[in-house]
């Protein structure tokens, strides 16, 4: 199992943080363009999912979308009620990735960004401590064990 | 509520330290502004800035999702007071439209060891709480306002914080959509 890369967006769609581990192919566009593309897709999927859902789960659109899977990788998505969006790409056999996303939120983002008064919440995260902790949490996770074959 | 706070979760920080730190803050503001109304405003503003961060901590700890209705919100706010201040205010006096309620505090850790001097009768000593609520709710797309109707420091039996729902804030659409 492996983790490819990670995106974090704020509630206005700004890319707060990007990290990658085993990414074998780059998109060939700048990081900003890529982030916009990614956010736009997430936004569309969310509204698609909430509109097309045959079930009426009233708390609706926000909890609606969790992940998608292609033949090669899986994209896992988590959104907090404050609109923070975390995206993790893994291979498609990874399990319990949502636990990892929650852990990143509560043990890395909240601890090292929210509780750091020097980190402006509406700007991309520049904290080295955050970066190091994120890396540690992801690498310790059982989702991140082997290199892709 | 510093980083140590989270690490030392088992043995929480002594509430007296917090009470006294808050007291120092208020008295410093009174010195700096020499104007009670301005102090009220500053406390609210500081609370707002605390609230927009505190909500993330609250969500991370409780894992709670979005609120179904304002009653749900009220209960979550109550839970928040339990987590961060160690007090359980009672929820009561719902407004007819269900968009207004009161939080009743029998005791309030902020106001321990506090007596208001005569020239401070207009001071809303705990106004920081109103700011915290506004900031935290704003981050979850809810505009609320709150104010003190009763205050133990002013001779009332209990402290009553009235919370009113104003409107839902809409989600931002990414640039270029629609």
PDB file of C-alpha atoms in Angstrom:
ATOM      1  CA  UNK A   1       0.000   0.000   0.000  1.00  0.00           C
ATOM      2  CA  UNK A   2       1.156   3.489  -0.541  1.00  0.00           C
ATOM      3  CA  UNK A   3       0.302   7.145  -0.309  1.00  0.00           C
ATOM      4  CA  UNK A   4       0.882   9.246  -3.386  1.00  0.00           C
ATOM      5  CA  UNK A   5       0.147  12.818  -2.469  1.00  0.00           C
ATOM      6  CA  UNK A   6      -1.860  15.172  -0.319  1.00  0.00           C
ATOM      7  CA  UNK A   7      -3.734  18.426  -0.858  1.00  0.00           C
ATOM      8  CA  UNK A   8      -5.321  20.699   1.695  1.00  0.00           C
ATOM      9  CA  UNK A   9      -7.735  23.446   0.706  1.00  0.00           C
ATOM     10  CA  UNK A  10      -9.364  26.105   2.824  1.00  0.00           C
ATOM     11  CA  UNK A  11     -13.030  26.893   2.542  1.00  0.00           C
ATOM     12  CA  UNK A  12     -12.459  29.409  -0.201  1.00  0.00           C
ATOM     13  CA  UNK A  13     -10.701  26.856  -2.366  1.00  0.00           C
ATOM     14  CA  UNK A  14      -7.225  28.157  -1.751  1.00  0.00           C
ATOM     15  CA  UNK A  15      -4.506  25.516  -1.676  1.00  0.00           C
ATOM     16  CA  UNK A  16      -3.116  25.605   1.867  1.00  0.00           C
ATOM     17  CA  UNK A  17      -0.658  22.785   1.573  1.00  0.00           C
ATOM     18  CA  UNK A  18       0.614  20.216  -0.853  1.00  0.00           C
ATOM     19  CA  UNK A  19       2.856  17.250  -0.173  1.00  0.00           C
ATOM     20  CA  UNK A  20       3.843  14.241  -2.179  1.00  0.00           C
ATOM     21  CA  UNK A  21       5.498  10.915  -1.413  1.00  0.00           C
ATOM     22  CA  UNK A  22       5.347   8.371  -4.180  1.00  0.00           C
ATOM     23  CA  UNK A  23       4.121  10.318  -7.128  1.00  0.00           C
ATOM     24  CA  UNK A  24       5.306   8.681 -10.322  1.00  0.00           C
ATOM     25  CA  UNK A  25       3.816  11.090 -12.785  1.00  0.00           C
ATOM     26  CA  UNK A  26       3.510  14.863 -12.685  1.00  0.00           C
ATOM     27  CA  UNK A  27       0.581  16.648 -14.229  1.00  0.00           C
ATOM     28  CA  UNK A  28       2.747  18.894 -16.394  1.00  0.00           C
ATOM     29  CA  UNK A  29       1.025  22.071 -15.261  1.00  0.00           C
ATOM     30  CA  UNK A  30       1.988  24.435 -12.472  1.00  0.00           C
ATOM     31  CA  UNK A  31       1.029  23.613  -8.925  1.00  0.00           C
ATOM     32  CA  UNK A  32      -1.440  26.516  -8.865  1.00  0.00           C
ATOM     33  CA  UNK A  33      -3.206  25.338 -11.995  1.00  0.00           C
ATOM     34  CA  UNK A  34      -3.243  21.807 -10.730  1.00  0.00           C
ATOM     35  CA  UNK A  35      -4.758  22.924  -7.440  1.00  0.00           C
ATOM     36  CA  UNK A  36      -7.453  24.899  -9.226  1.00  0.00           C
ATOM     37  CA  UNK A  37      -8.251  21.923 -11.391  1.00  0.00           C
ATOM     38  CA  UNK A  38      -8.414  19.655  -8.377  1.00  0.00           C
ATOM     39  CA  UNK A  39     -10.612  22.015  -6.385  1.00  0.00           C
ATOM     40  CA  UNK A  40     -12.930  22.569  -9.307  1.00  0.00           C
ATOM     41  CA  UNK A  41     -13.350  18.861  -9.751  1.00  0.00           C
ATOM     42  CA  UNK A  42     -14.018  18.305  -6.061  1.00  0.00           C
ATOM     43  CA  UNK A  43     -16.553  21.080  -6.070  1.00  0.00           C
ATOM     44  CA  UNK A  44     -18.309  19.614  -9.094  1.00  0.00           C
ATOM     45  CA  UNK A  45     -18.289  16.101  -7.674  1.00  0.00           C
ATOM     46  CA  UNK A  46     -19.765  17.353  -4.448  1.00  0.00           C
ATOM     47  CA  UNK A  47     -22.631  19.136  -6.108  1.00  0.00           C
ATOM     48  CA  UNK A  48     -23.111  16.231  -8.499  1.00  0.00           C
ATOM     49  CA  UNK A  49     -23.242  13.739  -5.636  1.00  0.00           C
ATOM     50  CA  UNK A  50     -25.691  15.776  -3.610  1.00  0.00           C
ATOM     51  CA  UNK A  51     -27.957  16.380  -6.580  1.00  0.00           C
ATOM     52  CA  UNK A  52     -27.957  12.886  -7.974  1.00  0.00           C
ATOM     53  CA  UNK A  53     -28.215  11.019  -4.684  1.00  0.00           C
ATOM     54  CA  UNK A  54     -31.421   8.939  -4.587  1.00  0.00           C
ATOM     55  CA  UNK A  55     -31.412   9.096  -0.791  1.00  0.00           C
ATOM     56  CA  UNK A  56     -32.392  12.080   1.220  1.00  0.00           C
ATOM     57  CA  UNK A  57     -29.693  12.382   3.818  1.00  0.00           C
ATOM     58  CA  UNK A  58     -30.496  15.881   4.915  1.00  0.00           C
ATOM     59  CA  UNK A  59     -27.070  16.848   6.181  1.00  0.00           C
ATOM     60  CA  UNK A  60     -26.388  16.222   2.546  1.00  0.00           C
ATOM     61  CA  UNK A  61     -23.823  17.643   0.284  1.00  0.00           C
ATOM     62  CA  UNK A  62     -20.928  17.913   2.703  1.00  0.00           C
ATOM     63  CA  UNK A  63     -20.874  14.365   3.946  1.00  0.00           C
ATOM     64  CA  UNK A  64     -21.816  13.040   0.554  1.00  0.00           C
ATOM     65  CA  UNK A  65     -18.532  12.498  -1.162  1.00  0.00           C
ATOM     66  CA  UNK A  66     -15.856  10.284   0.382  1.00  0.00           C
ATOM     67  CA  UNK A  67     -13.662   8.849  -2.330  1.00  0.00           C
ATOM     68  CA  UNK A  68     -13.370   7.730  -5.915  1.00  0.00           C
ATOM     69  CA  UNK A  69     -11.314   4.948  -7.375  1.00  0.00           C
ATOM     70  CA  UNK A  70      -9.750   4.437 -10.764  1.00  0.00           C
ATOM     71  CA  UNK A  71      -7.967   1.374 -12.037  1.00  0.00           C
ATOM     72  CA  UNK A  72      -4.705   2.692 -10.601  1.00  0.00           C
ATOM     73  CA  UNK A  73      -5.345   4.899  -7.603  1.00  0.00           C
ATOM     74  CA  UNK A  74      -7.957   6.100  -5.148  1.00  0.00           C
ATOM     75  CA  UNK A  75      -8.703   9.662  -4.103  1.00  0.00           C
ATOM     76  CA  UNK A  76      -9.921  10.086  -0.542  1.00  0.00           C
ATOM     77  CA  UNK A  77     -11.696  13.224   0.485  1.00  0.00           C
ATOM     78  CA  UNK A  78     -12.619  14.674   3.836  1.00  0.00           C
ATOM     79  CA  UNK A  79     -14.274  17.961   4.609  1.00  0.00           C
ATOM     80  CA  UNK A  80     -14.713  19.434   8.063  1.00  0.00           C
ATOM     81  CA  UNK A  81     -17.776  21.486   8.999  1.00  0.00           C
ATOM     82  CA  UNK A  82     -15.529  24.548   8.797  1.00  0.00           C
ATOM     83  CA  UNK A  83     -14.967  23.847   5.108  1.00  0.00           C
ATOM     84  CA  UNK A  84     -11.391  22.647   5.357  1.00  0.00           C
ATOM     85  CA  UNK A  85     -10.806  20.029   2.685  1.00  0.00           C
ATOM     86  CA  UNK A  86      -8.236  17.263   2.843  1.00  0.00           C
ATOM     87  CA  UNK A  87      -7.419  15.092  -0.130  1.00  0.00           C
ATOM     88  CA  UNK A  88      -5.194  12.047  -0.094  1.00  0.00           C
ATOM     89  CA  UNK A  89      -4.347   9.950  -3.110  1.00  0.00           C
ATOM     90  CA  UNK A  90      -3.410   6.359  -2.397  1.00  0.00           C
ATOM     91  CA  UNK A  91      -3.221   3.143  -4.347  1.00  0.00           C
ATOM     92  CA  UNK A  92      -6.583   1.470  -4.557  1.00  0.00           C
ATOM     93  CA  UNK A  93      -6.066  -1.278  -2.036  1.00  0.00           C
ATOM     94  CA  UNK A  94      -5.493   1.122   0.875  1.00  0.00           C
ATOM     95  CA  UNK A  95      -8.013   0.769   3.679  1.00  0.00           C
ATOM     96  CA  UNK A  96      -9.061   3.062   6.508  1.00  0.00           C
ATOM     97  CA  UNK A  97      -7.673   6.105   4.805  1.00  0.00           C
ATOM     98  CA  UNK A  98     -10.374   8.193   6.449  1.00  0.00           C
ATOM     99  CA  UNK A  99      -8.873   7.427   9.822  1.00  0.00           C
ATOM    100  CA  UNK A 100      -5.603   8.783   8.530  1.00  0.00           C
ATOM    101  CA  UNK A 101      -7.307  11.911   7.203  1.00  0.00           C
ATOM    102  CA  UNK A 102      -8.954  12.512  10.566  1.00  0.00           C
ATOM    103  CA  UNK A 103      -5.645  11.991  12.258  1.00  0.00           C
ATOM    104  CA  UNK A 104      -3.980  14.517   9.965  1.00  0.00           C
ATOM    105  CA  UNK A 105      -6.719  16.995  10.779  1.00  0.00           C
ATOM    106  CA  UNK A 106      -6.779  16.583  14.541  1.00  0.00           C
ATOM    107  CA  UNK A 107      -3.162  15.749  15.281  1.00  0.00           C
ATOM    108  CA  UNK A 108      -1.332  17.770  12.689  1.00  0.00           C
ATOM    109  CA  UNK A 109      -3.450  20.639  11.382  1.00  0.00           C
ATOM    110  CA  UNK A 110      -5.146  21.573  14.640  1.00  0.00           C
ATOM    111  CA  UNK A 111      -2.056  21.056  16.762  1.00  0.00           C
ATOM    112  CA  UNK A 112       0.525  22.731  14.588  1.00  0.00           C
ATOM    113  CA  UNK A 113      -1.395  25.297  12.573  1.00  0.00           C
ATOM    114  CA  UNK A 114      -4.537  26.251  14.479  1.00  0.00           C
ATOM    115  CA  UNK A 115      -2.708  26.346  17.799  1.00  0.00           C
ATOM    116  CA  UNK A 116       0.210  28.244  16.346  1.00  0.00           C
ATOM    117  CA  UNK A 117      -0.731  31.926  16.475  1.00  0.00           C
ATOM    118  CA  UNK A 118       1.991  32.717  13.948  1.00  0.00           C
ATOM    119  CA  UNK A 119       0.225  30.648  11.302  1.00  0.00           C
ATOM    120  CA  UNK A 120      -2.323  32.738   9.499  1.00  0.00           C
ATOM    121  CA  UNK A 121      -5.275  30.454   8.831  1.00  0.00           C
ATOM    122  CA  UNK A 122      -6.125  32.038   5.511  1.00  0.00           C
ATOM    123  CA  UNK A 123      -2.685  31.708   3.968  1.00  0.00           C
ATOM    124  CA  UNK A 124      -0.784  28.704   2.633  1.00  0.00           C
ATOM    125  CA  UNK A 125       0.950  26.881   5.459  1.00  0.00           C
ATOM    126  CA  UNK A 126       4.653  27.570   5.689  1.00  0.00           C
ATOM    127  CA  UNK A 127       5.379  25.926   9.019  1.00  0.00           C
ATOM    128  CA  UNK A 128       8.259  23.439   8.887  1.00  0.00           C
ATOM    129  CA  UNK A 129       6.967  21.815  12.027  1.00  0.00           C
ATOM    130  CA  UNK A 130       3.645  21.152  10.328  1.00  0.00           C
ATOM    131  CA  UNK A 131       5.402  19.690   7.326  1.00  0.00           C
ATOM    132  CA  UNK A 132       7.585  17.420   9.451  1.00  0.00           C
ATOM    133  CA  UNK A 133       4.672  16.206  11.557  1.00  0.00           C
ATOM    134  CA  UNK A 134       2.528  15.545   8.509  1.00  0.00           C
ATOM    135  CA  UNK A 135       5.321  13.549   6.969  1.00  0.00           C
ATOM    136  CA  UNK A 136       5.801  11.566  10.180  1.00  0.00           C
ATOM    137  CA  UNK A 137       2.095  10.813  10.616  1.00  0.00           C
ATOM    138  CA  UNK A 138       1.716   9.692   7.018  1.00  0.00           C
ATOM    139  CA  UNK A 139       4.837   7.550   7.083  1.00  0.00           C
ATOM    140  CA  UNK A 140       3.864   5.889  10.348  1.00  0.00           C
ATOM    141  CA  UNK A 141       0.453   5.057   9.005  1.00  0.00           C
ATOM    142  CA  UNK A 142      -0.252   1.517   7.890  1.00  0.00           C
ATOM    143  CA  UNK A 143      -1.511   3.017   4.649  1.00  0.00           C
ATOM    144  CA  UNK A 144       2.059   3.942   3.857  1.00  0.00           C
ATOM    145  CA  UNK A 145       4.050   0.772   3.903  1.00  0.00           C
ATOM    146  CA  UNK A 146       5.555  -0.159   0.596  1.00  0.00           C
ATOM    147  CA  UNK A 147       6.672   1.561  -2.555  1.00  0.00           C
ATOM    148  CA  UNK A 148       4.441   1.154  -5.567  1.00  0.00           C
ATOM    149  CA  UNK A 149       5.411  -1.665  -7.823  1.00  0.00           C
TER     150      UNK A 149
ATOM    151  CA  UNK B   1      -5.433  26.106  25.306  1.00  0.00           C
ATOM    152  CA  UNK B   2      -1.835  26.065  24.255  1.00  0.00           C
ATOM    153  CA  UNK B   3      -0.131  23.084  22.747  1.00  0.00           C
ATOM    154  CA  UNK B   4       0.766  21.865  26.228  1.00  0.00           C
ATOM    155  CA  UNK B   5      -2.925  21.924  27.022  1.00  0.00           C
ATOM    156  CA  UNK B   6      -3.470  19.157  24.527  1.00  0.00           C
ATOM    157  CA  UNK B   7      -0.512  17.137  25.656  1.00  0.00           C
ATOM    158  CA  UNK B   8      -1.322  17.419  29.317  1.00  0.00           C
ATOM    159  CA  UNK B   9      -4.934  16.562  28.697  1.00  0.00           C
ATOM    160  CA  UNK B  10      -5.133  14.167  31.620  1.00  0.00           C
ATOM    161  CA  UNK B  11      -4.073  16.734  34.192  1.00  0.00           C
ATOM    162  CA  UNK B  12      -5.685  19.855  32.932  1.00  0.00           C
ATOM    163  CA  UNK B  13      -4.441  23.327  33.587  1.00  0.00           C
ATOM    164  CA  UNK B  14      -5.602  24.779  36.874  1.00  0.00           C
ATOM    165  CA  UNK B  15      -8.616  26.975  36.195  1.00  0.00           C
ATOM    166  CA  UNK B  16      -7.379  29.596  38.662  1.00  0.00           C
ATOM    167  CA  UNK B  17      -4.425  30.307  36.439  1.00  0.00           C
ATOM    168  CA  UNK B  18      -6.832  30.895  33.581  1.00  0.00           C
ATOM    169  CA  UNK B  19      -9.152  33.027  35.728  1.00  0.00           C
ATOM    170  CA  UNK B  20      -6.306  35.235  36.870  1.00  0.00           C
ATOM    171  CA  UNK B  21      -4.799  35.537  33.400  1.00  0.00           C
ATOM    172  CA  UNK B  22      -8.141  36.668  32.068  1.00  0.00           C
ATOM    173  CA  UNK B  23      -8.450  39.121  34.951  1.00  0.00           C
ATOM    174  CA  UNK B  24      -5.066  40.570  34.085  1.00  0.00           C
ATOM    175  CA  UNK B  25      -6.129  40.937  30.477  1.00  0.00           C
ATOM    176  CA  UNK B  26      -9.299  42.819  31.399  1.00  0.00           C
ATOM    177  CA  UNK B  27      -7.562  45.130  33.826  1.00  0.00           C
ATOM    178  CA  UNK B  28      -4.840  45.856  31.285  1.00  0.00           C
ATOM    179  CA  UNK B  29      -7.486  46.720  28.699  1.00  0.00           C
ATOM    180  CA  UNK B  30      -9.172  49.022  31.196  1.00  0.00           C
ATOM    181  CA  UNK B  31      -5.872  50.808  31.716  1.00  0.00           C
ATOM    182  CA  UNK B  32      -5.141  51.015  28.010  1.00  0.00           C
ATOM    183  CA  UNK B  33      -8.511  52.249  26.858  1.00  0.00           C
ATOM    184  CA  UNK B  34      -9.866  54.062  29.928  1.00  0.00           C
ATOM    185  CA  UNK B  35     -13.266  53.593  28.387  1.00  0.00           C
ATOM    186  CA  UNK B  36     -15.543  50.745  29.332  1.00  0.00           C
ATOM    187  CA  UNK B  37     -17.392  50.535  26.022  1.00  0.00           C
ATOM    188  CA  UNK B  38     -14.145  50.295  24.132  1.00  0.00           C
ATOM    189  CA  UNK B  39     -13.002  47.495  26.448  1.00  0.00           C
ATOM    190  CA  UNK B  40     -16.227  45.597  25.789  1.00  0.00           C
ATOM    191  CA  UNK B  41     -15.588  45.930  22.089  1.00  0.00           C
ATOM    192  CA  UNK B  42     -11.972  44.781  22.336  1.00  0.00           C
ATOM    193  CA  UNK B  43     -12.920  41.759  24.428  1.00  0.00           C
ATOM    194  CA  UNK B  44     -15.494  40.776  21.849  1.00  0.00           C
ATOM    195  CA  UNK B  45     -12.940  41.148  19.083  1.00  0.00           C
ATOM    196  CA  UNK B  46     -10.357  39.062  20.901  1.00  0.00           C
ATOM    197  CA  UNK B  47     -12.985  36.425  21.546  1.00  0.00           C
ATOM    198  CA  UNK B  48     -13.835  36.374  17.861  1.00  0.00           C
ATOM    199  CA  UNK B  49     -10.213  35.691  16.978  1.00  0.00           C
ATOM    200  CA  UNK B  50     -10.090  32.926  19.558  1.00  0.00           C
ATOM    201  CA  UNK B  51     -13.366  31.451  18.339  1.00  0.00           C
ATOM    202  CA  UNK B  52     -12.310  31.049  14.727  1.00  0.00           C
ATOM    203  CA  UNK B  53      -9.443  28.840  15.901  1.00  0.00           C
ATOM    204  CA  UNK B  54     -11.164  27.186  18.808  1.00  0.00           C
ATOM    205  CA  UNK B  55     -13.834  25.737  16.546  1.00  0.00           C
ATOM    206  CA  UNK B  56     -11.212  23.603  14.796  1.00  0.00           C
ATOM    207  CA  UNK B  57     -10.029  22.235  18.115  1.00  0.00           C
ATOM    208  CA  UNK B  58     -13.625  21.544  19.098  1.00  0.00           C
ATOM    209  CA  UNK B  59     -14.362  19.687  15.866  1.00  0.00           C
ATOM    210  CA  UNK B  60     -11.151  17.682  16.100  1.00  0.00           C
ATOM    211  CA  UNK B  61     -11.952  16.628  19.651  1.00  0.00           C
ATOM    212  CA  UNK B  62     -15.605  15.832  19.247  1.00  0.00           C
ATOM    213  CA  UNK B  63     -15.662  14.747  15.618  1.00  0.00           C
ATOM    214  CA  UNK B  64     -19.085  16.320  15.370  1.00  0.00           C
ATOM    215  CA  UNK B  65     -20.622  17.001  12.012  1.00  0.00           C
ATOM    216  CA  UNK B  66     -22.826  19.810  10.860  1.00  0.00           C
ATOM    217  CA  UNK B  67     -25.823  20.838  12.909  1.00  0.00           C
ATOM    218  CA  UNK B  68     -29.292  19.722  11.869  1.00  0.00           C
ATOM    219  CA  UNK B  69     -31.036  22.605  13.558  1.00  0.00           C
ATOM    220  CA  UNK B  70     -30.413  25.345  16.055  1.00  0.00           C
ATOM    221  CA  UNK B  71     -31.260  23.059  18.995  1.00  0.00           C
ATOM    222  CA  UNK B  72     -28.436  20.830  17.896  1.00  0.00           C
ATOM    223  CA  UNK B  73     -26.212  23.897  17.753  1.00  0.00           C
ATOM    224  CA  UNK B  74     -27.212  24.846  21.287  1.00  0.00           C
ATOM    225  CA  UNK B  75     -26.247  21.419  22.576  1.00  0.00           C
ATOM    226  CA  UNK B  76     -22.921  21.575  20.816  1.00  0.00           C
ATOM    227  CA  UNK B  77     -22.218  24.986  22.257  1.00  0.00           C
ATOM    228  CA  UNK B  78     -23.030  23.555  25.671  1.00  0.00           C
ATOM    229  CA  UNK B  79     -20.606  20.695  25.014  1.00  0.00           C
ATOM    230  CA  UNK B  80     -17.999  23.246  24.013  1.00  0.00           C
ATOM    231  CA  UNK B  81     -18.329  25.030  27.356  1.00  0.00           C
ATOM    232  CA  UNK B  82     -17.883  21.688  29.084  1.00  0.00           C
ATOM    233  CA  UNK B  83     -14.740  20.905  27.146  1.00  0.00           C
ATOM    234  CA  UNK B  84     -13.040  24.266  27.309  1.00  0.00           C
ATOM    235  CA  UNK B  85     -14.271  25.816  30.548  1.00  0.00           C
ATOM    236  CA  UNK B  86     -15.402  22.802  32.537  1.00  0.00           C
ATOM    237  CA  UNK B  87     -18.875  24.262  33.120  1.00  0.00           C
ATOM    238  CA  UNK B  88     -22.245  23.053  31.899  1.00  0.00           C
ATOM    239  CA  UNK B  89     -24.563  25.954  31.257  1.00  0.00           C
ATOM    240  CA  UNK B  90     -28.255  25.063  31.026  1.00  0.00           C
ATOM    241  CA  UNK B  91     -30.084  25.778  27.817  1.00  0.00           C
ATOM    242  CA  UNK B  92     -33.416  27.514  28.340  1.00  0.00           C
ATOM    243  CA  UNK B  93     -35.792  30.284  27.319  1.00  0.00           C
ATOM    244  CA  UNK B  94     -36.161  29.302  23.697  1.00  0.00           C
ATOM    245  CA  UNK B  95     -37.553  32.107  21.593  1.00  0.00           C
ATOM    246  CA  UNK B  96     -40.884  31.436  19.814  1.00  0.00           C
ATOM    247  CA  UNK B  97     -39.184  31.042  16.439  1.00  0.00           C
ATOM    248  CA  UNK B  98     -36.643  28.586  17.802  1.00  0.00           C
ATOM    249  CA  UNK B  99     -33.855  30.903  16.723  1.00  0.00           C
ATOM    250  CA  UNK B 100     -32.983  32.260  20.131  1.00  0.00           C
ATOM    251  CA  UNK B 101     -32.002  30.653  23.404  1.00  0.00           C
ATOM    252  CA  UNK B 102     -30.259  31.418  26.649  1.00  0.00           C
ATOM    253  CA  UNK B 103     -27.297  29.811  28.302  1.00  0.00           C
ATOM    254  CA  UNK B 104     -27.609  29.975  32.063  1.00  0.00           C
ATOM    255  CA  UNK B 105     -24.409  29.787  34.075  1.00  0.00           C
ATOM    256  CA  UNK B 106     -24.688  29.007  37.758  1.00  0.00           C
ATOM    257  CA  UNK B 107     -20.986  29.494  38.099  1.00  0.00           C
ATOM    258  CA  UNK B 108     -18.520  30.972  35.718  1.00  0.00           C
ATOM    259  CA  UNK B 109     -14.799  30.329  35.935  1.00  0.00           C
ATOM    260  CA  UNK B 110     -14.033  33.685  34.338  1.00  0.00           C
ATOM    261  CA  UNK B 111     -15.625  35.682  37.135  1.00  0.00           C
ATOM    262  CA  UNK B 112     -14.185  33.957  40.149  1.00  0.00           C
ATOM    263  CA  UNK B 113     -12.453  36.348  42.572  1.00  0.00           C
ATOM    264  CA  UNK B 114     -14.007  39.267  40.672  1.00  0.00           C
ATOM    265  CA  UNK B 115     -15.936  42.271  41.936  1.00  0.00           C
ATOM    266  CA  UNK B 116     -16.745  45.161  39.677  1.00  0.00           C
ATOM    267  CA  UNK B 117     -15.777  48.587  40.971  1.00  0.00           C
ATOM    268  CA  UNK B 118     -18.457  51.293  40.700  1.00  0.00           C
ATOM    269  CA  UNK B 119     -17.059  53.032  37.657  1.00  0.00           C
ATOM    270  CA  UNK B 120     -17.149  49.760  35.698  1.00  0.00           C
ATOM    271  CA  UNK B 121     -20.847  48.995  35.919  1.00  0.00           C
ATOM    272  CA  UNK B 122     -21.165  49.017  32.164  1.00  0.00           C
ATOM    273  CA  UNK B 123     -18.291  46.614  31.733  1.00  0.00           C
ATOM    274  CA  UNK B 124     -19.312  43.314  30.207  1.00  0.00           C
ATOM    275  CA  UNK B 125     -16.647  41.400  32.010  1.00  0.00           C
ATOM    276  CA  UNK B 126     -17.198  38.122  30.154  1.00  0.00           C
ATOM    277  CA  UNK B 127     -17.762  39.704  26.772  1.00  0.00           C
ATOM    278  CA  UNK B 128     -14.984  37.570  25.353  1.00  0.00           C
ATOM    279  CA  UNK B 129     -17.434  34.648  25.401  1.00  0.00           C
ATOM    280  CA  UNK B 130     -19.812  36.462  23.080  1.00  0.00           C
ATOM    281  CA  UNK B 131     -16.938  36.937  20.665  1.00  0.00           C
ATOM    282  CA  UNK B 132     -15.868  33.306  20.882  1.00  0.00           C
ATOM    283  CA  UNK B 133     -19.383  32.144  20.009  1.00  0.00           C
ATOM    284  CA  UNK B 134     -19.639  34.524  17.086  1.00  0.00           C
ATOM    285  CA  UNK B 135     -16.249  33.498  15.693  1.00  0.00           C
ATOM    286  CA  UNK B 136     -16.787  29.790  16.130  1.00  0.00           C
ATOM    287  CA  UNK B 137     -20.265  29.803  14.585  1.00  0.00           C
ATOM    288  CA  UNK B 138     -19.151  31.955  11.690  1.00  0.00           C
ATOM    289  CA  UNK B 139     -16.626  29.291  10.735  1.00  0.00           C
ATOM    290  CA  UNK B 140     -19.431  26.768  10.401  1.00  0.00           C
ATOM    291  CA  UNK B 141     -21.477  29.081   8.193  1.00  0.00           C
ATOM    292  CA  UNK B 142     -23.745  30.467  10.866  1.00  0.00           C
ATOM    293  CA  UNK B 143     -24.085  34.068  11.849  1.00  0.00           C
ATOM    294  CA  UNK B 144     -25.109  34.433  15.463  1.00  0.00           C
ATOM    295  CA  UNK B 145     -25.078  37.239  17.937  1.00  0.00           C
ATOM    296  CA  UNK B 146     -25.041  36.976  21.686  1.00  0.00           C
ATOM    297  CA  UNK B 147     -25.259  39.291  24.656  1.00  0.00           C
ATOM    298  CA  UNK B 148     -25.509  39.142  28.425  1.00  0.00           C
ATOM    299  CA  UNK B 149     -28.956  39.631  29.921  1.00  0.00           C
ATOM    300  CA  UNK B 150     -28.031  38.749  33.480  1.00  0.00           C
ATOM    301  CA  UNK B 151     -24.675  38.880  35.151  1.00  0.00           C
ATOM    302  CA  UNK B 152     -23.719  37.608  38.575  1.00  0.00           C
ATOM    303  CA  UNK B 153     -21.194  40.398  38.797  1.00  0.00           C
ATOM    304  CA  UNK B 154     -24.079  42.860  38.643  1.00  0.00           C
ATOM    305  CA  UNK B 155     -26.040  41.213  41.398  1.00  0.00           C
ATOM    306  CA  UNK B 156     -28.134  38.764  39.399  1.00  0.00           C
ATOM    307  CA  UNK B 157     -28.566  35.200  40.622  1.00  0.00           C
ATOM    308  CA  UNK B 158     -27.176  33.619  37.526  1.00  0.00           C
ATOM    309  CA  UNK B 159     -25.310  34.724  34.441  1.00  0.00           C
ATOM    310  CA  UNK B 160     -27.444  34.516  31.326  1.00  0.00           C
ATOM    311  CA  UNK B 161     -26.036  34.685  27.825  1.00  0.00           C
ATOM    312  CA  UNK B 162     -28.649  35.115  25.129  1.00  0.00           C
ATOM    313  CA  UNK B 163     -27.758  33.635  21.728  1.00  0.00           C
ATOM    314  CA  UNK B 164     -29.618  34.592  18.567  1.00  0.00           C
ATOM    315  CA  UNK B 165     -29.343  33.025  15.149  1.00  0.00           C
ATOM    316  CA  UNK B 166     -29.195  35.573  12.362  1.00  0.00           C
ATOM    317  CA  UNK B 167     -28.609  33.759   9.113  1.00  0.00           C
ATOM    318  CA  UNK B 168     -26.781  30.984   7.331  1.00  0.00           C
ATOM    319  CA  UNK B 169     -23.713  32.057   5.476  1.00  0.00           C
ATOM    320  CA  UNK B 170     -23.423  30.679   1.992  1.00  0.00           C
ATOM    321  CA  UNK B 171     -20.614  28.518   0.745  1.00  0.00           C
ATOM    322  CA  UNK B 172     -18.035  30.120  -1.444  1.00  0.00           C
ATOM    323  CA  UNK B 173     -18.046  29.042  -5.067  1.00  0.00           C
ATOM    324  CA  UNK B 174     -14.633  28.627  -6.658  1.00  0.00           C
ATOM    325  CA  UNK B 175     -13.632  31.354  -9.062  1.00  0.00           C
ATOM    326  CA  UNK B 176     -14.896  30.691 -12.566  1.00  0.00           C
ATOM    327  CA  UNK B 177     -17.875  28.542 -11.575  1.00  0.00           C
ATOM    328  CA  UNK B 178     -21.365  29.511 -12.749  1.00  0.00           C
TER     329      UNK B 178
END
